């Protein structure tokens, strides 16, 4: 049985991380899941949250705002809409993320004509962004929902 798997995390701007990992905890849209070596093949969408990666250097944390994770026999590839190592996160970055999510919610409310689907999705996105900030110890501006 393999002890490690290849872990790759990329965003549109850059390769964020690439190394051998023993486990990766993913903030999946349908719930948290942990991928380990020889995990069954799977593709899942991501929700905003913290990706935890266990490797030779201990546990590393990465902030993701959405995207996809592909788990295969060779390892796991995470394609994030936006991603930062936990040490790179700042209040300014979190505020920008939350402002973008709040704007998306505002536009969904305006365009929905009381159709709950898009409004609920946008509210969930905003809620996930605020919870992610709280989880890593940054406070949000607590936009009005």
MMTF fields as JSON, N, C-alpha, C and O atoms, coordinates in Angstrom:
{
  "mmtfVersion": "1.0.0",
  "mmtfProducer": "UNKNOWN",
  "numBonds": 579,
  "numAtoms": 580,
  "numGroups": 145,
  "numChains": 1,
  "numModels": 1,
  "chainsPerModel": [1],
  "groupsPerChain": [145],
  "chainIdList": ["A"],
  "bondAtomList": [4, 2, 8, 6, 12, 10, 16, 14, 20, 18, 24, 22, 28, 26, 32, 30, 36, 34, 40, 38, 44, 42, 48, 46, 52, 50, 56, 54, 60, 58, 64, 62, 68, 66, 72, 70, 76, 74, 80, 78, 84, 82, 88, 86, 92, 90, 96, 94, 100, 98, 104, 102, 108, 106, 112, 110, 116, 114, 120, 118, 124, 122, 128, 126, 132, 130, 136, 134, 140, 138, 144, 142, 148, 146, 152, 150, 156, 154, 160, 158, 164, 162, 168, 166, 172, 170, 176, 174, 180, 178, 184, 182, 188, 186, 192, 190, 196, 194, 200, 198, 204, 202, 208, 206, 212, 210, 216, 214, 220, 218, 224, 222, 228, 226, 232, 230, 236, 234, 240, 238, 244, 242, 248, 246, 252, 250, 256, 254, 260, 258, 264, 262, 268, 266, 272, 270, 276, 274, 280, 278, 284, 282, 288, 286, 292, 290, 296, 294, 300, 298, 304, 302, 308, 306, 312, 310, 316, 314, 320, 318, 324, 322, 328, 326, 332, 330, 336, 334, 340, 338, 344, 342, 348, 346, 352, 350, 356, 354, 360, 358, 364, 362, 368, 366, 372, 370, 376, 374, 380, 378, 384, 382, 388, 386, 392, 390, 396, 394, 400, 398, 404, 402, 408, 406, 412, 410, 416, 414, 420, 418, 424, 422, 428, 426, 432, 430, 436, 434, 440, 438, 444, 442, 448, 446, 452, 450, 456, 454, 460, 458, 464, 462, 468, 466, 472, 470, 476, 474, 480, 478, 484, 482, 488, 486, 492, 490, 496, 494, 500, 498, 504, 502, 508, 506, 512, 510, 516, 514, 520, 518, 524, 522, 528, 526, 532, 530, 536, 534, 540, 538, 544, 542, 548, 546, 552, 550, 556, 554, 560, 558, 564, 562, 568, 566, 572, 570, 576, 574],
  "bondOrderList": [1, 1, 1, 1, 1, 1, 1, 1, 1, 1, 1, 1, 1, 1, 1, 1, 1, 1, 1, 1, 1, 1, 1, 1, 1, 1, 1, 1, 1, 1, 1, 1, 1, 1, 1, 1, 1, 1, 1, 1, 1, 1, 1, 1, 1, 1, 1, 1, 1, 1, 1, 1, 1, 1, 1, 1, 1, 1, 1, 1, 1, 1, 1, 1, 1, 1, 1, 1, 1, 1, 1, 1, 1, 1, 1, 1, 1, 1, 1, 1, 1, 1, 1, 1, 1, 1, 1, 1, 1, 1, 1, 1, 1, 1, 1, 1, 1, 1, 1, 1, 1, 1, 1, 1, 1, 1, 1, 1, 1, 1, 1, 1, 1, 1, 1, 1, 1, 1, 1, 1, 1, 1, 1, 1, 1, 1, 1, 1, 1, 1, 1, 1, 1, 1, 1, 1, 1, 1, 1, 1, 1, 1, 1, 1],
  "groupList": [{"groupName": "UNK", "atomNameList": ["N", "CA", "C", "O"], "elementList": ["N", "C", "C", "O"], "formalChargeList": [0, 0, 0, 0], "bondAtomList": [1, 0, 2, 1, 3, 2], "bondOrderList": [1, 1, 2], "singleLetterCode": "X", "chemCompType": "L-PEPTIDE LINKING"}],
  "groupTypeList": [0, 0, 0, 0, 0, 0, 0, 0, 0, 0, 0, 0, 0, 0, 0, 0, 0, 0, 0, 0, 0, 0, 0, 0, 0, 0, 0, 0, 0, 0, 0, 0, 0, 0, 0, 0, 0, 0, 0, 0, 0, 0, 0, 0, 0, 0, 0, 0, 0, 0, 0, 0, 0, 0, 0, 0, 0, 0, 0, 0, 0, 0, 0, 0, 0, 0, 0, 0, 0, 0, 0, 0, 0, 0, 0, 0, 0, 0, 0, 0, 0, 0, 0, 0, 0, 0, 0, 0, 0, 0, 0, 0, 0, 0, 0, 0, 0, 0, 0, 0, 0, 0, 0, 0, 0, 0, 0, 0, 0, 0, 0, 0, 0, 0, 0, 0, 0, 0, 0, 0, 0, 0, 0, 0, 0, 0, 0, 0, 0, 0, 0, 0, 0, 0, 0, 0, 0, 0, 0, 0, 0, 0, 0, 0, 0],
  "groupIdList": [1, 2, 3, 4, 5, 6, 7, 8, 9, 10, 11, 12, 13, 14, 15, 16, 17, 18, 19, 20, 21, 22, 23, 24, 25, 26, 27, 28, 29, 30, 31, 32, 33, 34, 35, 36, 37, 38, 39, 40, 41, 42, 43, 44, 45, 46, 47, 48, 49, 50, 51, 52, 53, 54, 55, 56, 57, 58, 59, 60, 61, 62, 63, 64, 65, 66, 67, 68, 69, 70, 71, 72, 73, 74, 75, 76, 77, 78, 79, 80, 81, 82, 83, 84, 85, 86, 87, 88, 89, 90, 91, 92, 93, 94, 95, 96, 97, 98, 99, 100, 101, 102, 103, 104, 105, 106, 107, 108, 109, 110, 111, 112, 113, 114, 115, 116, 117, 118, 119, 120, 121, 122, 123, 124, 125, 126, 127, 128, 129, 130, 131, 132, 133, 134, 135, 136, 137, 138, 139, 140, 141, 142, 143, 144, 145],
  "secStructList": [7, 7, 1, 7, 3, 3, 3, 3, 3, 3, 3, 1, 1, 7, 3, 3, 3, 3, 3, 3, 3, 3, 3, 3, 3, 3, 3, 3, 6, 6, 3, 3, 3, 3, 3, 3, 6, 6, 7, 7, 7, 3, 3, 3, 3, 3, 7, 1, 3, 3, 3, 3, 3, 3, 3, 6, 6, 3, 3, 3, 3, 3, 3, 3, 7, 1, 3, 3, 3, 3, 3, 3, 6, 6, 3, 3, 3, 3, 3, 3, 1, 1, 3, 3, 3, 4, 4, 4, 7, 7, 2, 2, 2, 2, 2, 2, 2, 2, 2, 2, 2, 2, 2, 2, 2, 2, 2, 2, 2, 2, 2, 2, 6, 6, 7, 2, 2, 2, 2, 2, 2, 2, 2, 2, 2, 2, 2, 2, 2, 2, 2, 2, 2, 2, 2, 6, 6, 7, 7, 7, 7, 7, 7, 7, 7],
  "xCoordList": [0.846, 0.0, 0.892, 1.882, 0.541, 1.306, 1.126, 0.033, 2.217, 2.163, 1.878, 1.368, 2.206, 1.993, 1.342, 1.294, 0.854, 0.277, 0.718, 1.085, 0.685, 1.033, -0.12, -1.275, 0.185, -0.807, -0.406, 0.723, -1.34, -1.114, -2.28, -3.44, -1.97, -2.974, -2.61, -1.529, -3.518, -3.282, -4.48, -5.615, -4.207, -5.249, -4.95, -3.889, -5.835, -5.567, -4.258, -3.649, -3.826, -2.635, -1.332, -0.283, -1.392, -0.126, -0.316, -1.426, 0.809, 0.842, 1.071, 2.088, 0.141, 0.213, 1.048, 1.842, 0.873, 1.609, 1.709, 0.836, 2.799, 2.99, 3.992, 5.179, 3.522, 4.398, 3.684, 2.504, 4.39, 3.829, 3.043, 3.496, 1.86, 0.998, 0.519, 0.476, 0.163, -0.406, -1.917, -2.592, -2.465, -3.912, -4.235, -3.467, -5.384, -5.85, -7.317, -8.149, -7.64, -9.031, -9.574, -9.035, -10.645, -11.177, -12.513, -13.386, -12.686, -13.995, -14.899, -15.048, -15.488, -16.344, -17.686, -18.165, -18.285, -19.597, -20.652, -21.609, -20.485, -21.439, -21.002, -21.672, -19.891, -19.386, -17.894, -17.304, -17.291, -15.855, -15.56, -16.362, -14.395, -13.947, -12.44, -11.764, -11.922, -10.484, -10.027, -10.547, -9.055, -8.461, -7.132, -6.34, -6.901, -5.65, -5.115, -5.841, -3.861, -3.321, -4.246, -4.822, -4.374, -5.21, -6.71, -7.497, -7.108, -8.528, -9.211, -8.585, -10.454, -11.227, -11.29, -11.365, -11.26, -11.34, -12.623, -13.697, -12.475, -13.602, -13.307, -12.164, -14.344, -14.246, -15.336, -16.485, -14.971, -15.94, -15.738, -14.635, -16.798, -16.677, -16.304, -16.598, -15.653, -15.224, -16.135, -16.692, -16.277, -16.905, -15.791, -14.715, -15.998, -14.964, -14.647, -15.544, -13.372, -12.98, -11.484, -10.709, -11.1, -9.687, -9.373, -10.023, -8.373, -7.869, -6.711, -5.75, -6.782, -5.739, -4.946, -5.52, -3.632, -2.784, -1.729, -0.933, -1.733, -0.736, 0.383, 0.14, 1.602, 2.759, 3.965, 3.841, 5.126, 6.365, 6.659, 7.28, 6.221, 6.495, 5.394, 5.406, 4.455, 3.334, 2.098, 1.986, 1.176, -0.061, 0.062, 0.435, -0.255, -0.299, -1.755, -2.551, -2.104, -3.469, -3.457, -2.592, -4.453, -4.619, -6.064, -6.993, -6.237, -7.567, -7.979, -7.214, -9.204, -9.745, -11.119, -11.855, -11.459, -12.759, -13.751, -14.895, -13.355, -14.204, -13.333, -12.118, -13.944, -13.205, -13.547, -14.678, -12.553, -12.76, -11.574, -10.45, -11.834, -10.77, -10.953, -12.054, -9.86, -9.869, -8.95, -7.749, -9.528, -8.775, -8.629, -9.612, -7.4, -7.141, -6.109, -5.642, -5.757, -4.791, -3.427, -2.708, -3.068, -1.755, -1.718, -0.639, -2.883, -2.891, -4.104, -5.15, -3.957, -5.065, -4.63, -3.57, -5.47, -5.25, -6.406, -7.568, -6.092, -7.117, -6.964, -5.902, -8.037, -8.081, -8.976, -10.201, -8.369, -9.108, -9.363, -8.517, -10.538, -10.825, -9.811, -9.301, -9.543, -8.554, -8.011, -8.77, -6.711, -6.131, -4.902, -4.13, -4.74, -3.594, -3.164, -4.0, -1.867, -1.394, -1.901, -2.029, -2.185, -2.72, -1.848, -2.368, -0.526, 0.382, 0.286, 0.691, -0.247, -0.4, -1.691, -1.82, -2.643, -3.944, -3.811, -3.038, -4.589, -4.611, -6.051, -6.948, -6.241, -7.571, -8.013, -9.187, -7.09, -7.397, -7.905, -8.883, -7.249, -7.673, -9.047, -9.911, -9.256, -10.555, -11.649, -12.717, -11.392, -12.393, -12.757, -13.926, -11.747, -12.015, -12.881, -13.812, -12.576, -13.364, -14.815, -15.752, -14.976, -16.329, -17.089, -18.28, -16.427, -17.084, -17.564, -18.664, -16.746, -17.137, -18.328, -19.241, -18.332, -19.452, -20.722, -21.81, -20.59, -21.751, -22.316, -23.534, -21.448, -21.905, -22.627, -23.646, -22.091, -22.74, -24.129, -25.076, -24.248, -25.554, -26.507, -27.675, -26.003, -26.859, -27.392, -28.576, -26.536, -26.957, -27.947, -28.876, -27.758, -28.682, -30.063, -31.076, -30.103, -31.386, -32.09, -33.291, -31.35, -31.933, -32.464, -33.526, -31.728, -32.076, -33.059, -33.631, -33.265, -33.998, -35.507, -36.196, -36.028, -37.479, -38.081, -39.058, -37.47, -37.889, -37.724, -38.356, -36.889, -36.55, -35.484, -34.379, -35.784, -34.85, -33.538, -32.561, -33.456, -32.244, -30.998, -30.09, -30.915, -29.7, -29.438, -28.285, -30.492, -30.315, -29.768, -28.868, -30.308, -29.82, -28.366, -27.565, -28.021, -26.64, -25.688, -24.613, -26.086, -25.236, -25.118, -24.044, -26.209, -26.164, -25.259, -24.531, -25.297, -24.427, -22.963, -22.109, -22.674, -21.305, -20.811, -19.706, -21.617, -21.239, -21.042, -20.081, -21.933, -21.822, -20.55, -19.882, -20.209, -18.987, -17.747, -16.786, -17.757, -16.619, -16.42, -15.295, -17.511, -17.431, -16.933, -16.077, -17.471, -17.05, -15.583, -14.873, -15.119, -13.713, -12.823, -11.822, -13.178, -12.407, -12.377, -11.328, -13.528, -13.582, -12.712, -12.05, -12.708, -11.921, -10.419, -9.701, -9.951, -8.516, -8.15, -7.004, -9.12, -8.828, -8.894, -8.399, -9.495, -9.689, -11.158, -12.021, -11.45, -12.861, -13.344, -12.609, -14.582, -15.187, -15.897, -16.092, -16.274, -17.025, -18.482, -19.271, -18.839, -20.194, -21.224, -22.046, -21.185, -22.139, -23.561, -23.812, -24.466, -25.871, -26.389, -26.298, -26.924, -27.504, -28.943, -29.663],
  "yCoordList": [-1.178, 0.0, 1.242, 1.303, 2.211, 3.459, 4.294, 4.358, 4.936, 5.774, 7.226, 7.97, 7.635, 9.027, 9.087, 8.101, 10.253, 10.524, 11.917, 12.74, 12.173, 13.496, 14.455, 14.135, 15.611, 16.668, 17.884, 18.365, 18.378, 19.598, 20.541, 20.137, 21.797, 22.844, 23.983, 24.564, 24.304, 25.396, 26.319, 25.901, 27.578, 28.57, 29.159, 28.88, 29.951, 30.483, 31.269, 31.31, 31.889, 32.731, 31.979, 32.405, 30.825, 30.22, 28.807, 28.375, 28.106, 26.826, 27.186, 27.787, 26.822, 27.172, 26.156, 26.535, 24.865, 23.824, 22.573, 22.289, 21.828, 20.554, 19.742, 20.068, 18.69, 17.838, 16.537, 16.367, 15.635, 14.361, 14.581, 15.286, 13.968, 14.106, 12.731, 11.779, 12.656, 11.412, 11.498, 10.468, 12.712, 12.91, 14.347, 15.263, 14.536, 15.866, 15.97, 15.214, 16.911, 17.157, 18.296, 19.403, 18.003, 18.885, 19.478, 18.747, 20.812, 21.407, 21.236, 22.155, 20.061, 19.762, 20.459, 20.753, 20.72, 21.372, 20.523, 21.061, 19.209, 18.301, 17.911, 17.119, 18.462, 18.168, 17.899, 17.71, 17.882, 17.625, 16.185, 15.285, 15.971, 14.616, 14.576, 15.578, 13.415, 13.243, 12.232, 11.118, 12.628, 11.738, 11.243, 12.012, 9.958, 9.335, 8.517, 8.284, 8.076, 7.277, 6.108, 5.469, 5.846, 4.783, 5.021, 4.076, 6.274, 6.631, 6.311, 6.395, 5.955, 5.695, 6.978, 8.073, 6.855, 8.043, 8.836, 8.269, 10.161, 11.029, 12.439, 12.895, 13.117, 14.55, 15.226, 14.786, 16.299, 17.023, 18.52, 18.98, 19.269, 20.721, 21.167, 20.488, 22.319, 22.869, 24.01, 24.713, 24.184, 25.385, 26.201, 25.657, 27.46, 28.225, 27.573, 27.209, 27.437, 26.822, 26.614, 27.181, 25.786, 25.521, 24.091, 23.142, 23.954, 22.669, 22.298, 23.059, 21.142, 20.696, 19.585, 18.597, 19.752, 18.772, 18.266, 19.042, 16.957, 16.336, 15.783, 15.026, 16.172, 15.724, 15.557, 15.511, 15.469, 15.261, 16.399, 16.18, 17.619, 18.787, 19.037, 20.072, 18.125, 18.331, 18.741, 18.424, 19.442, 19.858, 21.289, 22.197, 21.473, 22.799, 23.127, 22.234, 24.405, 24.844, 25.815, 26.684, 25.637, 26.501, 26.971, 26.194, 28.235, 28.816, 28.657, 28.988, 28.146, 28.038, 28.691, 28.65, 29.295, 29.959, 29.175, 29.603, 28.073, 27.246, 26.573, 26.769, 25.781, 25.085, 23.614, 23.228, 22.785, 21.341, 20.588, 21.09, 19.394, 18.485, 17.181, 16.637, 16.692, 15.424, 14.462, 14.699, 13.388, 12.37, 11.183, 10.692, 10.73, 9.593, 8.67, 8.877, 7.66, 6.673, 7.293, 6.838, 8.317, 8.952, 10.016, 10.39, 10.508, 11.55, 12.434, 12.013, 13.662, 14.612, 15.926, 16.462, 16.437, 17.745, 18.637, 18.286, 19.79, 20.755, 21.964, 22.582, 22.283, 23.437, 24.475, 24.393, 25.438, 26.406, 27.695, 28.151, 28.277, 29.584, 30.612, 31.436, 30.53, 31.4, 30.63, 29.964, 30.714, 29.961, 30.661, 31.279, 30.547, 31.117, 30.15, 29.476, 30.079, 29.368, 30.163, 31.384, 29.489, 30.151, 31.337, 32.364, 31.198, 32.27, 33.501, 34.593, 33.333, 34.46, 35.244, 36.377, 34.646, 35.295, 36.534, 36.569, 37.546, 38.789, 39.268, 38.784, 40.218, 40.809, 41.451, 41.377, 42.072, 42.721, 41.712, 41.977, 40.569, 39.541, 39.001, 38.84, 38.721, 38.227, 39.248, 38.887, 40.518, 41.557, 41.618, 41.783, 41.485, 41.505, 40.314, 40.462, 39.132, 37.932, 38.087, 37.75, 38.604, 38.773, 39.839, 39.671, 40.932, 41.965, 41.397, 41.718, 40.557, 39.943, 39.013, 39.0, 38.234, 37.335, 38.121, 37.739, 39.222, 40.054, 40.696, 40.794, 41.13, 41.715, 40.667, 40.955, 39.469, 38.375, 38.102, 37.862, 38.138, 37.925, 39.061, 38.826, 40.3, 41.449, 41.333, 41.574, 40.967, 40.813, 39.664, 39.753, 38.587, 37.451, 37.847, 37.448, 38.633, 39.092, 39.973, 39.824, 40.891, 41.786, 41.027, 41.357, 40.016, 39.306, 38.162, 37.659, 37.748, 36.506, 36.628, 35.648, 37.799, 37.965, 36.934, 36.257, 36.837, 35.932, 34.457, 33.621, 34.113, 32.717, 32.336, 32.876, 31.42, 31.155, 30.488, 30.634, 29.78, 29.043, 29.899, 29.681, 30.878, 31.7, 32.529, 32.735, 32.998, 33.801, 32.932, 33.348, 31.729, 30.814, 30.434, 30.379, 30.172, 29.824, 30.961, 30.732, 32.189, 33.348, 33.584, 33.936, 33.394, 33.546, 32.495, 32.791, 31.271, 30.203, 30.535, 30.33, 31.05, 31.446, 32.502, 32.39, 33.514, 34.573, 34.014, 34.373, 33.15, 32.538, 31.703, 31.738, 30.949, 30.149, 31.032, 30.684, 32.172, 33.093, 33.632, 33.678, 34.036, 34.558, 33.469, 33.728, 32.246, 31.139, 30.8, 30.5, 30.842, 30.565, 31.584, 31.209, 32.852, 33.884, 33.665, 33.788, 33.339, 33.069, 31.878, 31.89, 30.847, 29.638, 29.937, 29.341, 30.84, 31.136, 32.327, 32.778, 32.838, 33.876, 35.293, 36.215, 35.486, 36.839, 37.19, 36.351, 38.416, 38.803, 39.436, 40.139, 39.168, 39.742, 41.034, 41.341, 41.773, 42.998, 42.7, 43.614, 41.403, 40.962, 41.703, 42.446, 41.505, 42.185, 41.771, 40.662, 42.656, 42.389, 41.365, 41.564, 40.286, 39.255, 39.596, 38.877],
  "zCoordList": [0.0, 0.0, 0.0, 0.729, -0.807, -0.905, 0.36, 0.922, 0.802, 1.995, 1.665, 2.503, 0.445, 0.046, -1.335, -2.071, -1.649, -2.963, -3.39, -2.551, -4.653, -5.157, -4.884, -5.164, -4.345, -4.104, -4.917, -4.82, -5.721, -6.508, -6.291, -6.371, -6.018, -5.846, -6.775, -6.666, -7.693, -8.624, -8.648, -8.419, -8.93, -9.171, -10.549, -11.108, -11.104, -12.444, -12.554, -13.623, -11.462, -11.509, -11.296, -11.78, -10.552, -10.15, -9.609, -9.298, -9.51, -8.801, -7.335, -6.989, -6.496, -5.084, -4.307, -3.446, -4.608, -3.888, -4.747, -5.566, -4.541, -5.22, -4.408, -4.378, -3.753, -2.956, -2.599, -2.906, -1.961, -1.519, -0.224, 0.677, -0.145, 1.02, 1.469, 0.69, 2.741, 3.275, 3.398, 3.406, 3.496, 3.579, 3.209, 3.5, 2.561, 2.203, 2.589, 2.086, 3.487, 3.886, 3.037, 3.032, 2.325, 1.291, 1.732, 2.199, 1.59, 1.859, 0.629, -0.177, 0.503, -0.644, -0.543, 0.552, -1.682, -1.712, -1.011, -0.453, -1.034, -0.389, 1.022, 1.684, 1.477, 2.816, 2.786, 1.722, 3.963, 4.088, 3.692, 3.945, 3.065, 2.795, 2.885, 2.652, 3.223, 3.33, 2.293, 2.224, 1.49, 0.487, 1.023, 1.567, 0.864, 1.29, 0.119, -0.848, 0.189, -0.917, -1.269, -0.389, -2.561, -3.121, -2.927, -2.982, -2.701, -2.601, -3.926, -4.983, -3.877, -5.097, -5.933, -5.374, -7.252, -8.108, -7.843, -7.644, -7.848, -7.514, -8.007, -7.976, -8.457, -8.747, -7.931, -7.931, -7.235, -6.423, -6.58, -6.877, -6.38, -6.374, -4.967, -3.983, -4.892, -3.613, -3.2, -4.044, -1.917, -1.363, -0.727, -0.478, -0.459, 0.239, 1.582, 2.342, 1.851, 3.107, 3.192, 2.422, 4.147, 4.41, 3.994, 4.434, 3.147, 2.685, 3.608, 3.717, 4.275, 5.194, 4.506, 4.048, 4.437, 3.762, 4.74, 5.268, 4.973, 5.838, 4.963, 4.024, 5.285, 4.523, 5.425, 6.649, 4.811, 5.566, 6.531, 7.571, 6.202, 7.054, 8.078, 8.743, 8.219, 9.117, 8.323, 7.139, 8.966, 8.315, 7.806, 8.548, 6.54, 5.922, 5.632, 5.342, 5.711, 5.423, 4.253, 4.142, 3.377, 2.207, 2.164, 2.389, 1.876, 1.732, 0.275, -0.631, 0.046, -1.31, -1.334, -0.348, -2.472, -2.582, -3.421, -3.575, -3.951, -4.795, -5.825, -5.843, -6.682, -7.724, -7.726, -7.434, -8.06, -8.181, -7.592, -7.578, -7.114, -6.683, -7.448, -7.521, -8.015, -8.733, -7.993, -7.867, -7.512, -6.798, -7.738, -8.293, -7.911, -8.789, -8.198, -7.078, -8.943, -8.473, -8.198, -7.308, -8.944, -8.791, -7.696, -7.239, -7.27, -6.255, -6.379, -6.872, -5.93, -5.933, -6.544, -6.222, -7.432, -8.046, -7.655, -7.862, -7.09, -6.713, -7.624, -7.693, -8.314, -9.205, -8.536, -8.622, -7.879, -7.075, -7.844, -8.614, -7.627, -8.214, -7.72, -8.479, -6.434, -5.794, -4.598, -3.894, -4.362, -3.254, -2.703, -3.436, -1.375, -0.67, 0.415, 1.017, 0.669, 1.854, 3.051, 2.974, 4.14, 5.338, 5.757, 6.193, 5.626, 6.028, 5.124, 5.523, 3.911, 2.978, 3.205, 2.742, 3.916, 4.098, 4.973, 5.93, 4.612, 5.38, 5.494, 4.803, 6.373, 6.52, 5.21, 4.847, 4.507, 3.229, 2.197, 1.499, 2.101, 1.149, 1.528, 0.666, 2.818, 3.268, 2.98, 2.486, 3.283, 3.017, 1.54, 1.192, 0.661, -0.782, -1.183, -1.975, -0.638, -0.94, -0.479, -1.202, 0.737, 1.281, 0.505, 0.242, 0.131, -0.676, -2.009, -2.459, -2.643, -3.921, -3.727, -4.552, -2.644, -2.369, -2.054, -2.484, -1.302, -0.984, -2.246, -2.398, -3.148, -4.411, -5.26, -5.888, -5.267, -6.014, -5.441, -6.19, -4.118, -3.495, -3.848, -4.159, -3.798, -4.121, -5.543, -5.781, -6.49, -7.881, -8.037, -8.84, -7.281, -7.355, -6.853, -7.428, -5.781, -5.241, -6.267, -6.495, -6.886, -7.886, -9.1, -9.627, -9.539, -10.768, -10.556, -11.523, -9.329, -9.093, -9.139, -9.422, -8.871, -8.806, -7.853, -8.172, -6.681, -5.603, -5.92, -5.275, -6.9, -7.16, -6.148, -6.194, -5.233, -4.133, -4.531, -3.797, -5.624, -5.996, -6.033, -5.23, -6.946, -7.033, -5.773, -5.392, -5.136, -3.926, -2.799, -2.069, -2.66, -1.626, -1.88, -0.946, -3.143, -3.486, -3.141, -2.586, -3.47, -3.188, -1.683, -1.195, -0.947, 0.515, 1.143, 2.091, 0.624, 1.127, 0.864, 1.727, -0.334, -0.665, 0.319, 0.85, 0.56, 1.488, 2.896, 3.576, 3.33, 4.651, 4.771, 5.805, 3.717, 3.727, 3.81, 4.496, 3.118, 3.163, 4.584, 5.082, 5.229, 6.594, 7.549, 8.395, 7.412, 8.282, 8.068, 9.028, 6.819, 6.53, 7.246, 7.857, 7.174, 7.859, 9.358, 9.991, 9.925, 11.363, 11.733, 12.771, 10.89, 11.162, 11.22, 12.023, 10.391, 10.374, 11.251, 11.244, 12.005, 12.981, 12.454, 13.102, 11.288, 10.753, 10.877, 10.618, 11.268, 11.419, 10.135, 9.442, 9.844, 8.654, 9.034, 10.21, 8.011, 8.251, 8.572, 8.813, 8.573, 8.863, 8.02, 8.557, 6.686, 5.828, 6.147, 6.619, 5.89, 6.155, 5.159, 3.948, 5.667, 4.803, 4.617, 3.924]
}
